[in-house]
Amino acid sequence: MNCKQLNSIGLEEVLAFLGHLPTRQNEKEAWYISPFGLESHASFKVDRPNNTWYLFSEGAGGTTTDFIQKYLNTSVKGTLEWASDQNFSSFHQQTKTSRSHPNYRIDRIMDIAHPNLLSYLHERGLNEKVYPFIKELWFTIENKQLYAVGFKNNSGGWELRNAFYKGALLKKDISVLPFFSNAGLISSNEIGKNIPNQKVAVFEGFTDALSFIEMQKSFQGDLLVLNSTAMLQKALVLLDSYSEISLFLDNDPTGRECAQEILKSFPNAKDFAHLYSDYKDLNEYLIAKRKHHAHETINTLIKTTVKNEHIEKQNECREETNRINKGMRRRM
């Protein structure tokens, strides 16, 4: 896909895909609450005949390419790669006459076995403990056969990684799966079901989720992987069903922005990114710890954080009690 093709995709379809619906509309225009931040009045306008947008609150606008680039905070290349992974009907309606078949196919799905993939996982600090959550995919793109580690999403699509390739096949979506420490308890029928405590840990990419599995010992709950920050609005809807939310997002501007959006919607959510603040993400932290033979479980770090918060609250209560007692002695 190139910029011309991307700009032919309807902005309204892209906005709906990302979870944004118009507040009012007519034949010529549609108005939205800004997709880029919080506001009380709709200032984002889509010019329907020209398929362009303008954000009055910022004085910015442009094409479909410009919108996705700003929304994802990425380069033009990153924008085109993301759009190519989606299944926008307004694009396929224009191209179905010239391409009756997809330019890829999935050849085999199997348990992880290829030595190169095992080596790749090991280099990422990931070992046998994570194998039940991933697959080995063999696929063909433009007559070139490739293989990669595959991580399935809720729509049956796949996130793919190997040492030289990063991509996705089929529809882009978030992934939600249960984790109970004992991988033998996992079954496809349990995906999406919450355990009684309704706990969930949130990650940006699946290697971070696998790192969490590798590091912890006793977590009982769901793992939610965005697979793309563009899935945030969809994730917010699902997170509403959980009573305990733990965030393990990336330590970059996009990851921090996602974390803040979740915290705004769920003030009781806990952000644990400070535990690996010297690293871009949880996987980089795991790799560094493995290299220095100083592996520490994520449980220990989380428990230490919670314990410190409890101590701080105890100290605050003690100080308040002392203040009240001093006041009473003065009055006596």
CSV table of C-alpha atoms in Angstrom, one decimal:
chain,number,residue,atom,x,y,z
A,1,MET,CA,0.0,0.0,0.0
A,2,ASN,CA,1.2,3.5,-0.8
A,3,CYS,CA,0.0,7.0,0.3
A,4,LYS,CA,-2.3,7.4,-2.7
A,5,GLN,CA,-4.0,4.1,-1.9
A,6,LEU,CA,-4.2,4.9,1.8
A,7,ASN,CA,-5.8,8.3,1.1
A,8,SER,CA,-8.5,6.5,-0.9
A,9,ILE,CA,-9.7,4.8,2.3
A,10,GLY,CA,-12.6,6.5,3.9
A,11,LEU,CA,-11.7,8.5,7.0
A,12,GLU,CA,-15.0,7.7,8.6
A,13,GLU,CA,-14.3,3.9,8.3
A,14,VAL,CA,-10.8,4.4,9.8
A,15,LEU,CA,-12.3,6.4,12.7
A,16,ALA,CA,-15.0,3.8,13.3
A,17,PHE,CA,-12.4,1.1,13.3
A,18,LEU,CA,-10.5,3.0,16.0
A,19,GLY,CA,-13.7,3.4,18.1
A,20,HIS,CA,-14.7,7.0,17.2
A,21,LEU,CA,-18.2,7.9,16.1
A,22,PRO,CA,-19.6,11.2,14.9
A,23,THR,CA,-21.6,13.4,17.2
A,24,ARG,CA,-23.4,15.0,14.2
A,25,GLN,CA,-23.3,14.7,10.5
A,26,ASN,CA,-24.9,15.7,7.1
A,27,GLU,CA,-24.2,15.0,3.5
A,28,LYS,CA,-21.1,17.2,3.4
A,29,GLU,CA,-19.4,16.7,6.8
A,30,ALA,CA,-19.2,14.7,10.0
A,31,TRP,CA,-18.1,16.1,13.4
A,32,TYR,CA,-16.3,14.2,16.1
A,33,ILE,CA,-14.9,14.7,19.5
A,34,SER,CA,-11.1,15.0,18.9
A,35,PRO,CA,-9.5,11.5,18.6
A,36,PHE,CA,-6.2,13.0,19.9
A,37,GLY,CA,-7.3,14.2,23.3
A,38,LEU,CA,-10.2,15.0,25.7
A,39,GLU,CA,-12.6,17.8,24.9
A,40,SER,CA,-16.2,18.6,25.6
A,41,HIS,CA,-17.2,19.9,22.2
A,42,ALA,CA,-16.6,18.3,18.8
A,43,SER,CA,-13.9,20.2,16.9
A,44,PHE,CA,-12.8,17.4,14.5
A,45,LYS,CA,-14.5,17.7,11.1
A,46,VAL,CA,-14.4,15.2,8.2
A,47,ASP,CA,-15.0,16.7,4.8
A,48,ARG,CA,-16.9,13.9,3.2
A,49,PRO,CA,-16.6,14.8,-0.5
A,50,ASN,CA,-12.9,15.4,-0.3
A,51,ASN,CA,-12.2,12.7,2.4
A,52,THR,CA,-10.0,15.1,4.4
A,53,TRP,CA,-10.1,16.2,8.1
A,54,TYR,CA,-9.5,19.3,10.1
A,55,LEU,CA,-9.1,19.7,13.9
A,56,PHE,CA,-10.1,23.3,14.8
A,57,SER,CA,-8.8,23.1,18.4
A,58,GLU,CA,-5.3,22.6,17.0
A,59,GLY,CA,-5.5,24.1,13.6
A,60,ALA,CA,-4.3,20.9,12.0
A,61,GLY,CA,-5.7,18.7,9.2
A,62,GLY,CA,-4.9,16.6,6.1
A,63,THR,CA,-5.5,13.3,4.5
A,64,THR,CA,-6.1,9.8,5.8
A,65,THR,CA,-2.4,9.2,5.8
A,66,ASP,CA,-1.8,12.4,7.8
A,67,PHE,CA,-4.5,11.4,10.3
A,68,ILE,CA,-3.1,7.9,11.0
A,69,GLN,CA,0.4,9.2,11.2
A,70,LYS,CA,-0.6,11.7,13.9
A,71,TYR,CA,-2.9,9.2,15.7
A,72,LEU,CA,-0.2,6.5,15.9
A,73,ASN,CA,2.6,9.1,16.4
A,74,THR,CA,4.7,7.2,13.8
A,75,SER,CA,6.4,7.8,10.5
A,76,VAL,CA,4.9,7.5,7.0
A,77,LYS,CA,6.5,4.1,6.7
A,78,GLY,CA,5.0,3.0,10.0
A,79,THR,CA,1.6,4.4,8.9
A,80,LEU,CA,1.6,2.4,5.7
A,81,GLU,CA,2.7,-0.8,7.4
A,82,TRP,CA,-0.1,-0.4,10.0
A,83,ALA,CA,-2.7,0.3,7.3
A,84,SER,CA,-1.6,-2.7,5.2
A,85,ASP,CA,-2.3,-5.0,8.2
A,86,GLN,CA,-5.9,-3.9,8.5
A,87,ASN,CA,-8.9,-5.0,6.5
A,88,PHE,CA,-10.5,-1.7,5.4
A,89,SER,CA,-13.5,-2.4,3.1
A,90,SER,CA,-13.3,0.9,1.3
A,91,PHE,CA,-9.8,-0.1,0.1
A,92,HIS,CA,-10.7,-3.7,-0.9
A,93,GLN,CA,-13.8,-2.5,-2.8
A,94,GLN,CA,-11.5,-0.5,-5.1
A,95,THR,CA,-8.9,-3.2,-5.5
A,96,LYS,CA,-10.9,-6.4,-5.6
A,97,THR,CA,-11.2,-6.3,-9.4
A,98,SER,CA,-7.4,-6.2,-9.8
A,99,ARG,CA,-6.6,-8.7,-7.0
A,100,SER,CA,-9.1,-11.5,-6.5
A,101,HIS,CA,-6.8,-13.4,-4.1
A,102,PRO,CA,-4.7,-12.1,-1.1
A,103,ASN,CA,-1.0,-11.9,-1.7
A,104,TYR,CA,-0.3,-14.2,1.2
A,105,ARG,CA,-1.3,-17.6,2.6
A,106,ILE,CA,-0.7,-19.4,5.9
A,107,ASP,CA,0.9,-22.8,5.1
A,108,ARG,CA,1.3,-24.4,8.5
A,109,ILE,CA,0.6,-23.7,12.2
A,110,MET,CA,2.4,-25.9,14.7
A,111,ASP,CA,4.1,-25.9,18.1
A,112,ILE,CA,7.4,-24.0,18.4
A,113,ALA,CA,10.2,-26.3,17.1
A,114,HIS,CA,12.5,-24.5,14.6
A,115,PRO,CA,16.0,-24.0,16.1
A,116,ASN,CA,16.1,-20.4,14.7
A,117,LEU,CA,12.9,-19.5,16.5
A,118,LEU,CA,13.9,-21.2,19.7
A,119,SER,CA,17.2,-19.2,19.5
A,120,TYR,CA,15.3,-16.0,18.8
A,121,LEU,CA,13.1,-16.5,21.9
A,122,HIS,CA,16.1,-17.4,24.0
A,123,GLU,CA,17.8,-14.2,23.0
A,124,ARG,CA,14.7,-12.3,24.1
A,125,GLY,CA,15.0,-14.0,27.5
A,126,LEU,CA,12.0,-16.4,26.8
A,127,ASN,CA,12.1,-20.1,27.4
A,128,GLU,CA,9.8,-23.2,27.7
A,129,LYS,CA,7.4,-21.5,30.1
A,130,VAL,CA,6.0,-19.3,27.3
A,131,TYR,CA,5.7,-22.0,24.6
A,132,PRO,CA,2.0,-22.8,25.3
A,133,PHE,CA,1.0,-19.3,24.5
A,134,ILE,CA,2.6,-19.1,21.0
A,135,LYS,CA,2.8,-21.0,17.7
A,136,GLU,CA,5.2,-21.5,14.9
A,137,LEU,CA,3.7,-20.2,11.6
A,138,TRP,CA,4.9,-20.9,8.1
A,139,PHE,CA,3.4,-18.5,5.6
A,140,THR,CA,4.0,-17.3,2.0
A,141,ILE,CA,4.0,-13.6,1.0
A,142,GLU,CA,4.5,-12.7,-2.7
A,143,ASN,CA,5.7,-16.3,-3.4
A,144,LYS,CA,8.3,-16.0,-0.6
A,145,GLN,CA,8.0,-18.6,2.2
A,146,LEU,CA,8.8,-17.4,5.7
A,147,TYR,CA,8.4,-18.7,9.3
A,148,ALA,CA,7.9,-16.8,12.5
A,149,VAL,CA,6.7,-16.9,16.1
A,150,GLY,CA,2.9,-16.4,16.0
A,151,PHE,CA,0.7,-14.9,18.7
A,152,LYS,CA,-3.0,-15.1,18.1
A,153,ASN,CA,-5.4,-12.2,18.6
A,154,ASN,CA,-9.2,-12.2,19.4
A,155,SER,CA,-10.2,-12.0,15.8
A,156,GLY,CA,-8.1,-15.0,14.7
A,157,GLY,CA,-5.3,-12.8,13.3
A,158,TRP,CA,-1.6,-13.3,14.1
A,159,GLU,CA,1.2,-11.1,15.3
A,160,LEU,CA,4.5,-12.4,13.8
A,161,ARG,CA,8.1,-12.1,14.9
A,162,ASN,CA,11.4,-13.5,14.2
A,163,ALA,CA,15.0,-12.2,14.3
A,164,PHE,CA,14.5,-10.4,10.9
A,165,TYR,CA,10.8,-10.0,10.5
A,166,LYS,CA,8.0,-8.1,12.3
A,167,GLY,CA,4.4,-8.2,10.9
A,168,ALA,CA,0.9,-9.4,11.2
A,169,LEU,CA,-1.5,-11.5,9.2
A,170,LEU,CA,-5.3,-11.3,8.9
A,171,LYS,CA,-7.3,-8.8,10.9
A,172,LYS,CA,-5.6,-6.7,13.6
A,173,ASP,CA,-7.0,-6.9,17.1
A,174,ILE,CA,-6.2,-7.1,20.8
A,175,SER,CA,-5.4,-10.4,22.5
A,176,VAL,CA,-7.0,-11.5,25.8
A,177,LEU,CA,-6.0,-14.7,27.4
A,178,PRO,CA,-6.2,-16.1,30.9
A,179,PHE,CA,-3.0,-17.0,32.8
A,180,PHE,CA,-3.0,-19.1,36.0
A,181,SER,CA,0.8,-19.8,36.5
A,182,ASN,CA,0.1,-23.4,35.5
A,183,ALA,CA,-0.1,-23.3,31.7
A,184,GLY,CA,-1.9,-26.7,31.8
A,185,LEU,CA,-5.0,-24.8,33.0
A,186,ILE,CA,-5.2,-22.8,29.7
A,187,SER,CA,-7.8,-23.8,27.1
A,188,SER,CA,-9.1,-22.1,24.1
A,189,ASN,CA,-12.6,-22.1,25.7
A,190,GLU,CA,-11.4,-20.0,28.6
A,191,ILE,CA,-10.1,-17.1,26.5
A,192,GLY,CA,-11.9,-13.9,27.5
A,193,LYS,CA,-13.3,-15.4,30.8
A,194,ASN,CA,-12.3,-13.6,34.0
A,195,ILE,CA,-11.4,-15.4,37.2
A,196,PRO,CA,-13.2,-14.4,40.4
A,197,ASN,CA,-10.7,-11.6,41.3
A,198,GLN,CA,-11.1,-10.1,37.8
A,199,LYS,CA,-7.5,-9.1,37.6
A,200,VAL,CA,-5.9,-8.1,34.3
A,201,ALA,CA,-2.3,-7.1,33.3
A,202,VAL,CA,-2.1,-4.8,30.2
A,203,PHE,CA,0.8,-4.9,27.7
A,204,GLU,CA,1.6,-3.1,24.4
A,205,GLY,CA,3.2,-6.1,22.6
A,206,PHE,CA,3.1,-9.8,23.0
A,207,THR,CA,6.9,-10.2,23.8
A,208,ASP,CA,6.2,-8.0,26.9
A,209,ALA,CA,3.3,-10.3,27.9
A,210,LEU,CA,5.5,-13.3,27.5
A,211,SER,CA,8.2,-11.6,29.6
A,212,PHE,CA,5.7,-11.1,32.3
A,213,ILE,CA,4.8,-14.8,32.1
A,214,GLU,CA,8.5,-15.7,32.3
A,215,MET,CA,9.2,-13.5,35.3
A,216,GLN,CA,6.2,-14.0,37.6
A,217,LYS,CA,5.3,-16.9,39.9
A,218,SER,CA,1.7,-16.5,41.1
A,219,PHE,CA,-0.4,-14.2,39.0
A,220,GLN,CA,-4.0,-15.3,38.6
A,221,GLY,CA,-5.9,-13.3,35.9
A,222,ASP,CA,-6.1,-12.2,32.3
A,223,LEU,CA,-3.4,-10.8,30.1
A,224,LEU,CA,-4.5,-8.1,27.6
A,225,VAL,CA,-2.2,-7.3,24.8
A,226,LEU,CA,-3.0,-4.2,22.6
A,227,ASN,CA,-0.8,-5.4,19.7
A,228,SER,CA,-1.1,-1.8,18.5
A,229,THR,CA,-1.8,1.4,20.4
A,230,ALA,CA,-4.5,2.0,17.9
A,231,MET,CA,-6.5,-0.7,19.7
A,232,LEU,CA,-6.6,1.4,22.9
A,233,GLN,CA,-10.2,2.6,22.6
A,234,LYS,CA,-11.3,-1.0,22.1
A,235,ALA,CA,-9.3,-2.1,25.1
A,236,LEU,CA,-10.9,0.5,27.3
A,237,VAL,CA,-14.3,-1.1,26.7
A,238,LEU,CA,-13.0,-4.5,27.9
A,239,LEU,CA,-11.1,-3.1,30.8
A,240,ASP,CA,-14.4,-1.8,32.3
A,241,SER,CA,-15.2,-5.4,33.4
A,242,TYR,CA,-12.1,-5.8,35.6
A,243,SER,CA,-11.8,-4.6,39.2
A,244,GLU,CA,-7.9,-4.7,39.3
A,245,ILE,CA,-5.9,-3.4,36.4
A,246,SER,CA,-2.1,-3.5,36.3
A,247,LEU,CA,-0.2,-1.6,33.5
A,248,PHE,CA,3.1,-2.7,32.0
A,249,LEU,CA,3.3,-0.5,28.9
A,250,ASP,CA,6.3,0.9,27.2
A,251,ASN,CA,8.5,3.7,28.6
A,252,ASP,CA,8.2,5.9,25.5
A,253,PRO,CA,5.9,8.8,24.6
A,254,THR,CA,3.3,6.6,23.0
A,255,GLY,CA,3.3,4.1,25.9
A,256,ARG,CA,3.1,6.8,28.5
A,257,GLU,CA,0.2,8.4,26.7
A,258,CYS,CA,-1.6,5.1,26.6
A,259,ALA,CA,-1.1,4.6,30.3
A,260,GLN,CA,-2.4,8.1,31.1
A,261,GLU,CA,-5.5,7.5,29.0
A,262,ILE,CA,-6.2,4.2,30.9
A,263,LEU,CA,-5.6,5.9,34.3
A,264,LYS,CA,-8.0,8.7,33.4
A,265,SER,CA,-10.7,6.1,32.7
A,266,PHE,CA,-9.8,3.9,35.6
A,267,PRO,CA,-8.2,5.9,38.4
A,268,ASN,CA,-7.7,2.7,40.5
A,269,ALA,CA,-5.4,1.1,37.8
A,270,LYS,CA,-1.8,0.8,38.9
A,271,ASP,CA,1.1,1.7,36.5
A,272,PHE,CA,4.1,-0.4,37.1
A,273,ALA,CA,6.3,1.0,34.3
A,274,HIS,CA,8.6,2.6,36.9
A,275,LEU,CA,9.8,-0.9,37.8
A,276,TYR,CA,11.7,-1.0,34.5
A,277,SER,CA,12.1,2.8,34.0
A,278,ASP,CA,15.7,2.4,32.7
A,279,TYR,CA,14.5,0.3,29.8
A,280,LYS,CA,12.2,0.8,26.9
A,281,ASP,CA,9.9,-2.0,27.8
A,282,LEU,CA,9.5,-5.1,30.0
A,283,ASN,CA,11.2,-7.4,27.6
A,284,GLU,CA,14.4,-5.2,27.5
A,285,TYR,CA,14.3,-5.3,31.3
A,286,LEU,CA,14.1,-9.1,31.3
A,287,ILE,CA,17.0,-9.4,28.7
A,288,ALA,CA,19.2,-7.2,30.9
A,289,LYS,CA,18.4,-9.1,34.0
A,290,ARG,CA,19.2,-12.4,32.3
A,291,LYS,CA,22.5,-11.1,31.0
A,292,HIS,CA,23.6,-10.0,34.4
A,293,HIS,CA,22.4,-13.2,36.1
A,294,ALA,CA,20.3,-11.1,38.5
A,295,HIS,CA,16.9,-12.3,37.5
A,296,GLU,CA,14.2,-11.1,39.9
A,297,THR,CA,10.5,-12.1,39.6
A,298,ILE,CA,8.0,-9.4,38.7
A,299,ASN,CA,6.0,-10.6,41.7
A,300,THR,CA,8.7,-9.4,44.0
A,301,LEU,CA,8.8,-6.0,42.4
A,302,ILE,CA,5.0,-5.6,42.5
A,303,LYS,CA,4.8,-6.8,46.1
A,304,THR,CA,7.5,-4.3,47.1
A,305,THR,CA,5.7,-1.5,45.4
A,306,VAL,CA,2.4,-2.4,47.1
A,307,LYS,CA,4.2,-2.8,50.5
A,308,ASN,CA,5.8,0.6,50.2
A,309,GLU,CA,2.4,2.2,49.4
A,310,HIS,CA,1.0,0.5,52.5
A,311,ILE,CA,3.8,1.8,54.7
A,312,GLU,CA,3.3,5.3,53.3
A,313,LYS,CA,-0.4,5.1,54.2
A,314,GLN,CA,0.5,3.8,57.7
A,315,ASN,CA,2.9,6.7,58.3
A,316,GLU,CA,0.3,9.2,57.1
A,317,CYS,CA,-2.2,7.8,59.6
A,318,ARG,CA,0.4,7.8,62.4
A,319,GLU,CA,1.2,11.5,61.7
A,320,GLU,CA,-2.5,12.4,61.6
A,321,THR,CA,-3.1,10.6,64.9
A,322,ASN,CA,-0.1,12.4,66.5
A,323,ARG,CA,-1.4,15.7,65.2
A,324,ILE,CA,-4.9,15.1,66.7
A,325,ASN,CA,-3.4,14.0,70.1
A,326,LYS,CA,-1.2,17.1,70.3
A,327,GLY,CA,-4.3,19.3,69.6
A,328,MET,CA,-6.2,17.6,72.4
A,329,ARG,CA,-3.4,18.0,74.9
A,330,ARG,CA,-3.3,21.7,74.1
A,331,ARG,CA,-7.0,22.1,74.8
A,332,MET,CA,-6.7,20.3,78.1
